[in-house]
XYZ file of C-alpha atoms in Angstrom:
353
model
C -48.054 -47.697 -24.758
C -45.986 -51.042 -24.560
C -42.784 -51.540 -26.151
C -42.055 -54.179 -28.599
C -40.437 -56.174 -25.905
C -43.872 -55.595 -24.355
C -42.481 -53.318 -21.133
C -44.622 -50.016 -21.072
C -43.091 -46.906 -21.641
C -44.145 -42.843 -21.342
C -45.595 -42.156 -24.012
C -44.526 -38.251 -23.563
C -40.787 -39.915 -25.066
C -42.893 -40.275 -28.253
C -44.212 -36.287 -28.171
C -40.299 -35.129 -28.608
C -38.851 -34.901 -32.493
C -35.494 -36.502 -32.738
C -33.059 -34.086 -32.645
C -30.798 -33.461 -35.872
C -27.623 -35.262 -35.082
C -25.584 -32.364 -37.260
C -26.914 -29.906 -34.888
C -25.863 -31.795 -31.814
C -22.650 -31.899 -32.763
C -22.854 -28.358 -33.997
C -23.955 -27.228 -30.384
C -21.113 -29.372 -28.329
C -18.778 -27.960 -30.383
C -19.865 -24.206 -29.970
C -19.381 -24.833 -25.916
C -16.201 -26.225 -26.165
C -14.841 -22.719 -28.601
C -16.669 -20.794 -26.080
C -15.456 -22.331 -23.017
C -11.699 -21.492 -24.615
C -12.800 -18.145 -26.578
C -14.746 -16.924 -23.006
C -13.500 -13.599 -22.138
C -14.216 -14.058 -18.632
C -15.325 -17.359 -16.287
C -16.677 -17.548 -12.281
C -15.015 -18.144 -9.609
C -15.558 -18.162 -5.855
C -12.363 -17.445 -4.323
C -9.298 -15.800 -5.701
C -7.686 -19.537 -4.718
C -10.259 -21.036 -6.866
C -9.426 -18.232 -9.967
C -6.164 -18.981 -9.956
C -6.675 -22.150 -10.619
C -9.325 -22.037 -13.696
C -6.794 -19.066 -15.263
C -3.949 -21.781 -15.381
C -6.585 -24.209 -16.860
C -7.803 -21.206 -19.628
C -3.810 -20.791 -20.197
C -4.036 -24.134 -20.532
C -6.222 -24.974 -23.111
C -5.416 -21.810 -25.390
C -1.460 -21.864 -25.251
C 0.801 -23.588 -26.966
C 2.996 -25.844 -24.395
C 5.784 -23.744 -24.461
C 8.132 -22.376 -21.343
C 6.981 -19.012 -20.678
C 8.331 -16.155 -18.073
C 5.664 -15.532 -15.266
C 5.466 -11.770 -14.201
C 2.998 -11.373 -11.115
C 2.165 -7.641 -11.377
C 1.201 -6.011 -8.024
C -0.689 -2.923 -8.633
C -2.025 0.436 -5.945
C -5.226 -1.173 -5.974
C -4.375 -4.587 -5.093
C -1.273 -4.577 -2.746
C -0.163 -8.634 -1.778
C -2.972 -10.280 -2.900
C -0.690 -12.760 -5.190
C 0.420 -14.270 -2.238
C 2.816 -16.976 -2.232
C 0.233 -19.942 -1.535
C -2.010 -18.029 -4.763
C 0.723 -18.216 -6.963
C 1.511 -22.026 -6.245
C -1.505 -22.708 -7.190
C -1.020 -21.277 -10.909
C 2.278 -22.632 -11.197
C 1.537 -26.389 -10.318
C -1.350 -26.126 -12.616
C 0.408 -24.869 -15.413
C 2.861 -27.025 -14.477
C 0.663 -29.886 -14.430
C -0.070 -29.334 -17.942
C 3.114 -29.226 -19.651
C 3.896 -25.753 -19.019
C 7.099 -24.957 -18.045
C 8.238 -21.465 -16.415
C 12.020 -20.228 -17.532
C 14.111 -17.345 -16.746
C 15.293 -17.155 -20.452
C 14.598 -13.715 -21.645
C 13.972 -15.203 -25.192
C 10.663 -17.532 -23.827
C 7.009 -15.613 -24.071
C 5.835 -13.159 -21.241
C 2.837 -14.135 -18.782
C 1.919 -11.370 -17.044
C -0.439 -12.307 -14.127
C -2.219 -9.343 -12.590
C -5.524 -8.453 -10.425
C -7.787 -5.687 -11.108
C -10.627 -4.652 -8.781
C -14.015 -2.783 -9.032
C -16.273 -1.642 -6.324
C -17.878 -5.820 -6.057
C -15.704 -7.937 -8.346
C -12.679 -8.685 -9.024
C -10.386 -9.900 -12.109
C -7.529 -11.818 -12.263
C -6.366 -11.582 -15.868
C -3.448 -13.414 -17.637
C -1.631 -11.811 -20.734
C 0.882 -13.928 -23.067
C 3.033 -11.698 -25.005
C 5.238 -14.204 -27.404
C 8.443 -12.386 -29.392
C 6.448 -11.469 -32.434
C 4.233 -8.936 -29.962
C 0.885 -10.948 -30.319
C -0.725 -11.305 -27.122
C -3.366 -13.712 -25.962
C -5.365 -12.414 -22.421
C -7.579 -14.758 -19.930
C -9.956 -13.928 -17.287
C -11.594 -15.308 -14.511
C -14.253 -13.129 -12.129
C -14.586 -13.549 -8.236
C -16.644 -11.913 -5.606
C -14.005 -8.877 -4.439
C -15.724 -10.069 -1.269
C -13.088 -12.972 -0.674
C -9.703 -11.399 -1.310
C -10.317 -10.526 2.629
C -10.729 -13.276 3.952
C -6.722 -13.718 5.101
C -7.978 -11.009 7.779
C -9.512 -14.094 9.497
C -6.315 -15.936 8.728
C -3.190 -13.364 9.465
C -4.442 -10.018 10.790
C -0.929 -8.435 10.914
C 0.285 -7.142 7.463
C 3.646 -8.587 6.407
C 6.054 -6.553 4.121
C 7.185 -8.232 0.655
C 9.485 -6.756 -1.600
C 9.924 -6.852 -5.665
C 12.985 -5.965 -7.471
C 11.669 -3.146 -10.008
C 14.656 -1.183 -11.594
C 18.507 -1.846 -11.372
C 21.700 0.431 -12.646
C 25.064 1.852 -12.192
C 24.490 5.381 -11.799
C 22.728 7.239 -8.593
C 19.342 7.038 -8.230
C 18.030 9.401 -5.098
C 14.421 8.912 -5.208
C 11.655 7.035 -6.858
C 8.260 6.240 -7.534
C 5.761 4.209 -9.765
C 2.552 6.230 -11.595
C -0.661 4.996 -13.413
C -1.785 6.666 -16.289
C -6.144 6.563 -15.547
C -6.506 7.533 -19.109
C -4.391 5.072 -21.246
C -3.224 2.612 -18.092
C 0.141 2.660 -18.505
C 2.276 1.893 -16.040
C 5.761 4.927 -15.929
C 8.836 4.847 -12.973
C 9.979 7.912 -12.337
C 13.625 8.210 -11.259
C 15.603 10.901 -9.841
C 19.077 9.860 -11.053
C 22.437 12.018 -11.235
C 20.663 15.494 -12.289
C 17.944 13.960 -14.334
C 13.861 13.099 -14.488
C 13.855 9.465 -16.058
C 10.619 8.096 -17.079
C 10.549 4.656 -17.737
C 7.287 2.423 -19.259
C 5.929 -1.143 -18.390
C 6.256 -2.892 -21.858
C 5.921 -6.725 -22.995
C 6.215 -7.965 -19.307
C 9.536 -5.446 -18.077
C 10.904 -1.843 -17.383
C 12.003 0.203 -20.341
C 13.983 3.435 -20.305
C 11.589 5.820 -22.013
C 13.684 9.549 -21.870
C 15.117 11.567 -19.385
C 15.074 15.081 -18.791
C 17.449 17.357 -17.035
C 15.959 18.529 -13.386
C 15.417 22.311 -12.777
C 18.406 24.160 -12.407
C 20.132 24.494 -8.872
C 22.619 26.070 -7.490
C 24.414 23.129 -6.922
C 24.376 19.696 -8.326
C 21.820 17.328 -6.952
C 23.257 15.062 -4.177
C 21.856 11.567 -2.472
C 18.590 12.664 -0.187
C 18.684 16.221 -1.629
C 15.947 15.223 -3.913
C 13.139 12.848 -3.651
C 9.247 12.280 -4.801
C 6.334 13.543 -2.592
C 2.104 13.667 -2.954
C 1.689 16.971 -2.361
C -1.394 17.450 0.516
C -3.998 15.990 0.200
C -2.426 13.830 -1.643
C -3.414 14.632 -5.008
C -0.669 15.094 -6.928
C 2.428 13.795 -7.538
C 6.155 15.966 -7.191
C 9.134 16.019 -6.179
C 10.907 18.273 -3.402
C 14.596 19.067 -4.556
C 16.741 21.709 -2.759
C 13.606 23.111 -0.762
C 11.762 23.525 -4.012
C 8.660 21.759 -4.311
C 8.530 20.598 -8.464
C 5.134 19.737 -10.192
C 5.812 17.686 -13.160
C 3.447 17.009 -16.495
C 3.738 12.640 -16.496
C 2.702 12.027 -19.691
C 3.574 13.626 -23.121
C 6.407 16.384 -22.793
C 8.113 16.484 -19.729
C 7.857 20.174 -18.246
C 8.303 21.525 -14.617
C 6.708 24.226 -12.272
C 8.635 24.685 -9.252
C 8.360 27.166 -6.068
C 9.739 27.674 -2.844
C 8.598 25.320 0.123
C 8.702 24.848 3.921
C 8.496 20.625 3.317
C 10.553 19.455 5.902
C 10.461 15.412 5.459
C 7.623 13.241 4.143
C 6.163 10.826 6.335
C 6.120 7.395 4.925
C 2.897 5.342 5.692
C 1.556 2.250 3.949
C -2.119 0.906 4.007
C -2.684 -2.938 3.823
C -6.209 -5.064 2.661
C -6.205 -6.407 6.275
C -6.070 -2.911 8.326
C -8.427 0.103 8.179
C -5.770 2.412 9.426
C -1.941 2.634 7.680
C 0.832 1.537 9.162
C 4.378 3.694 9.065
C 7.813 2.360 7.182
C 10.790 2.701 9.040
C 14.138 1.889 8.478
C 17.267 0.495 10.253
C 19.842 2.009 12.315
C 22.799 1.269 10.619
C 25.818 3.422 8.443
C 25.755 3.593 4.631
C 28.310 0.481 5.165
C 25.743 -2.107 6.191
C 22.587 -4.344 4.656
C 19.702 -2.637 6.043
C 16.034 -3.427 6.577
C 12.606 -1.653 6.144
C 10.109 -1.714 9.144
C 6.093 -2.065 9.357
C 5.310 -0.022 12.496
C 2.280 0.984 14.544
C 0.910 4.770 13.489
C 1.976 7.025 16.244
C 0.095 6.806 19.925
C -1.321 3.543 19.328
C -0.355 0.520 21.242
C 1.345 2.706 23.841
C 1.129 -0.036 25.988
C 2.646 -2.911 23.855
C 5.944 -4.059 24.360
C 8.870 -3.381 22.407
C 8.365 -7.123 20.221
C 4.895 -6.019 19.053
C 5.437 -2.205 17.882
C 6.900 -4.046 14.792
C 4.494 -5.346 12.627
C 7.235 -6.923 10.198
C 9.859 -6.149 7.959
C 11.912 -6.962 5.010
C 15.732 -6.981 4.481
C 17.718 -5.162 1.825
C 20.945 -5.828 0.218
C 22.217 -2.482 1.466
C 21.470 0.727 2.469
C 17.838 2.423 2.045
C 18.516 5.397 0.539
C 15.037 6.670 0.163
C 11.329 5.429 0.300
C 8.484 7.394 -1.836
C 5.043 5.845 -1.691
C 1.955 6.057 -4.287
C -1.035 7.809 -3.754
C -3.223 6.360 -1.328
C -0.302 4.607 0.497
C -1.222 1.416 -1.628
C 2.655 0.757 -2.118
C 5.706 2.190 -1.261
C 8.823 2.682 -3.536
C 12.588 2.395 -1.815
C 15.969 2.861 -3.158
C 18.935 1.022 -2.214
C 22.276 0.842 -3.288
C 23.148 -3.447 -3.332
C 26.953 -3.743 -1.427
C 27.296 -7.175 -3.279
C 27.412 -5.127 -6.891
C 27.363 -1.025 -6.022
C 24.519 -1.232 -7.764
C 21.580 1.099 -7.008
C 17.889 -0.872 -7.355
C 14.367 0.206 -6.629
C 11.788 -1.973 -5.125
C 8.068 -2.214 -4.315
C 7.317 -2.909 -0.657
C 3.851 -3.610 0.182
C 2.002 -4.762 2.725
C 0.221 -7.956 2.620
C -1.987 -10.146 4.503
C -1.449 -13.664 3.601
C 1.803 -15.612 3.513
């Protein structure tokens, strides 16, 4: 077949009917809308996911300052490394979203959820009126462990969760598996205090008097533990092991125990076996540090320098350390020597910088 200019053209091009322009435009618009509101995109690595997630936030959110909250969970400790956070922050900054410390700014929470084979990087934006927008990017769980080849030795990271003037004996974080609500439990000044994570911040929920004992609790006389084989959270108070109802109305059930102390072990994603946490040898008038040590009996021939995998400095003496179930994170109570406040830090072992 010849065209009007005399050049041959393929006949098969003339067999398809021309597509109406209105339908073409509609398809393009639909694709654009799906790009904006699709709940999950796919990425090949956590770095790629951080970039893709920032792009989704940029495309859908108003260009207003936000407060960033990086949420580490017991199932995903240390994955949000500084380098991965930087990827996300640089991208939202490039599209005109500033990071602010203003308490009135909307909260942008970034968290990782991990399944057996996949992982989700999630961003949730909460405005002052309580409205929420959620964005998600999916990537292979295996990509989380690439850091093993780069930094096989875990390092410690601290994150301030809570501070108050009244003394704190012990603290631990707990998540309700049914509702996925997160709680921070405190033993403080004769009280059991529950805090709940709400709109990007911890807020005190309620408080209950601790079980009656012969004398008022002092620092070090009460601490949280997971009863063997680490299936139930409780606390030890004056040689009494107390179970409690974590959700709903608080109630205690205590019994005598021969509990002589607790071994604080901490797991990381770059090693199969856990390491142990220890503190410095200073007194309560000096700043302290928390150290990650080798398991007992491991590396007997190693030098003294090699016996510590890493450490993190604290602004005062460490009064107590408790761990979550499966030892994914630890929670340190510190008296800040500069402010005089009692502070709670989440401590995780991370594999990257």
